[in-house]
Short mmCIF file of C-alpha atoms in Angstrom, two decimals:
data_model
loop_
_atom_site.label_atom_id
_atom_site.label_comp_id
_atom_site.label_asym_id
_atom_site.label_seq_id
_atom_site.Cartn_x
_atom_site.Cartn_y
_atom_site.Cartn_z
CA UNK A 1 8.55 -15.09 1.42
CA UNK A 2 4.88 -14.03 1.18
CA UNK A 3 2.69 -14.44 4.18
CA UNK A 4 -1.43 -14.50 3.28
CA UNK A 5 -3.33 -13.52 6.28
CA UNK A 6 -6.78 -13.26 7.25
CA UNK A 7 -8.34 -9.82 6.30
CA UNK A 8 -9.15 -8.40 9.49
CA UNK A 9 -12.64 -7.13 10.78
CA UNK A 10 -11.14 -4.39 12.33
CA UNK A 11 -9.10 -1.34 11.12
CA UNK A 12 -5.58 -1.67 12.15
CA UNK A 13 -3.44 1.25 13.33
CA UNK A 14 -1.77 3.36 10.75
CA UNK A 15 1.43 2.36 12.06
CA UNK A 16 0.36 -1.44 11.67
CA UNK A 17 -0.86 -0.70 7.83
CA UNK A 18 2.51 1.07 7.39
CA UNK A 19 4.27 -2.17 8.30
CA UNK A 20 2.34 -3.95 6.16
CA UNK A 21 2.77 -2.56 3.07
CA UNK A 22 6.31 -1.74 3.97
CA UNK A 23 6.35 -5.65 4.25
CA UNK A 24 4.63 -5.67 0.74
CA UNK A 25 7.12 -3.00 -1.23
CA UNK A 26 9.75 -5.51 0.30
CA UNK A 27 8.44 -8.69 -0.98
CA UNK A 28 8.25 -7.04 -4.27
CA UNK A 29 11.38 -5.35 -4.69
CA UNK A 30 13.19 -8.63 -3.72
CA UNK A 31 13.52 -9.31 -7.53
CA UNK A 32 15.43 -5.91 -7.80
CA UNK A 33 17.47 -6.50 -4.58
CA UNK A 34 16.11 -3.69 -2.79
CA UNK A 35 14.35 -5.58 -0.21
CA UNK A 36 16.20 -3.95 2.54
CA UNK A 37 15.24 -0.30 1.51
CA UNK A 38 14.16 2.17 4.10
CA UNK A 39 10.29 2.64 3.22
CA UNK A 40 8.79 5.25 5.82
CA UNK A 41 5.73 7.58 5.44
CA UNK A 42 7.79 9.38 2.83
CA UNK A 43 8.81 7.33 0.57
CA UNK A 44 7.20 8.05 -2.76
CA UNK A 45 6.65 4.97 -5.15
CA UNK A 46 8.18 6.57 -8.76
CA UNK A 47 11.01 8.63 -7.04
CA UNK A 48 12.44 6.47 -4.49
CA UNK A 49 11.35 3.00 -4.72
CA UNK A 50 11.40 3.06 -8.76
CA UNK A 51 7.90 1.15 -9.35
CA UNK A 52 6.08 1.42 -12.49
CA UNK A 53 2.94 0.61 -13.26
CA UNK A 54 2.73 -3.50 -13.98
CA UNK A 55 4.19 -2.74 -9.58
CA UNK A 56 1.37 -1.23 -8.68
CA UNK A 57 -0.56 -4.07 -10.47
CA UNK A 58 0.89 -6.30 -8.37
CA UNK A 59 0.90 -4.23 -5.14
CA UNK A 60 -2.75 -4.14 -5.43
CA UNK A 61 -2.78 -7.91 -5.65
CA UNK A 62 -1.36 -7.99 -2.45
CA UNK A 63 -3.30 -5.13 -0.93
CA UNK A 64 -6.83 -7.23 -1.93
CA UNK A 65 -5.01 -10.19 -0.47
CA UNK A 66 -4.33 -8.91 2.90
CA UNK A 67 -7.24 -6.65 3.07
CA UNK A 68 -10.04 -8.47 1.30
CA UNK A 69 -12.09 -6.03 -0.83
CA UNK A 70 -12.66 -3.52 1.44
CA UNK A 71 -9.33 -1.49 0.28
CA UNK A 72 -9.75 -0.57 -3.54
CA UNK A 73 -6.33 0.52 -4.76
CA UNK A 74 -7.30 0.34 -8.25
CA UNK A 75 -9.88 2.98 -7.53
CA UNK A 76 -7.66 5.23 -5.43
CA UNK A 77 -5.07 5.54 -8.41
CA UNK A 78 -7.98 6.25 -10.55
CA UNK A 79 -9.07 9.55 -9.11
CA UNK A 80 -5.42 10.88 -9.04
CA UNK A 81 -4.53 13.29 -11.68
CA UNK A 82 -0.76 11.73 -13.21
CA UNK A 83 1.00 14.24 -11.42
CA UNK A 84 -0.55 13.11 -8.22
CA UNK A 85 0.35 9.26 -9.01
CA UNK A 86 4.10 10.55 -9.77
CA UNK A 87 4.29 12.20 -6.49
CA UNK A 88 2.20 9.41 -4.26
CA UNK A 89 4.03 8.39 -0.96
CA UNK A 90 3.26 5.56 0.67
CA UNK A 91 2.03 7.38 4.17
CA UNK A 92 -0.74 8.70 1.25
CA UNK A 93 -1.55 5.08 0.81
CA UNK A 94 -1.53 4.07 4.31
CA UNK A 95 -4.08 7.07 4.40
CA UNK A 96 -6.43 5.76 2.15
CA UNK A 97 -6.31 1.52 3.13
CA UNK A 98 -6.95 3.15 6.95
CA UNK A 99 -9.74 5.03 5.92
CA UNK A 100 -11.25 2.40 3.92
CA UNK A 101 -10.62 0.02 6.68
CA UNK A 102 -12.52 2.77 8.83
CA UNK A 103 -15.65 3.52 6.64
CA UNK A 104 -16.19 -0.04 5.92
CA UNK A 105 -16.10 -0.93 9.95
CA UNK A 106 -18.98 1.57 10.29
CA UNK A 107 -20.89 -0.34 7.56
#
């Protein structure tokens, strides 16, 4: 089940983000049955959870949806080097939508 909320107007917590896209990964590993993984800091998105790419399509979907257009996911993958995409983790993402979040609260 896919809740849409409200973007917010101001940055959550890390921890908070972290639930969220935990929340996310969930949703979209239901299809796959792995909607009870563990998904912690850690957990890196080719290794562990076993996304590919037409995933991360769809996790930025739901990124944009949650967090309006202030968190660009397409252009965070886009400076990575491959290597750096193979190895992402998901507390690297949490990173990046909280310091989006951030700079666009100073705006």
């Amino acid at each position: 089940m896919t809740t849409t909320r409200t973007p917010r107007a101001t940055a959550p917590k890390p921890d908070e983000v972290l639930a969220d896209i935990a929340d996310m990964l969930r949703n979209l590993l239901a299809d796959a049955g792995l909607d009870d993984a563990e998904i912690d800091r850690d957990t890196t998105f080719h290794d562990d959870l076993e996304l590919e790419s037409i995933d991360l399509v769809t996790l930025s979907g739901a990124l944009r949806e949650r967090y309006g257009d202030r968190v660009n996911f397409a252009t965070f993958i886009a400076e990575l080097e491959l290597d750096e995409i193979i190895a992402l983790t998901v507390g690297e993402l949490v990173d990046h939508v909280v310091g989006s979040l951030r700079a666009t609260e100073r705006s």
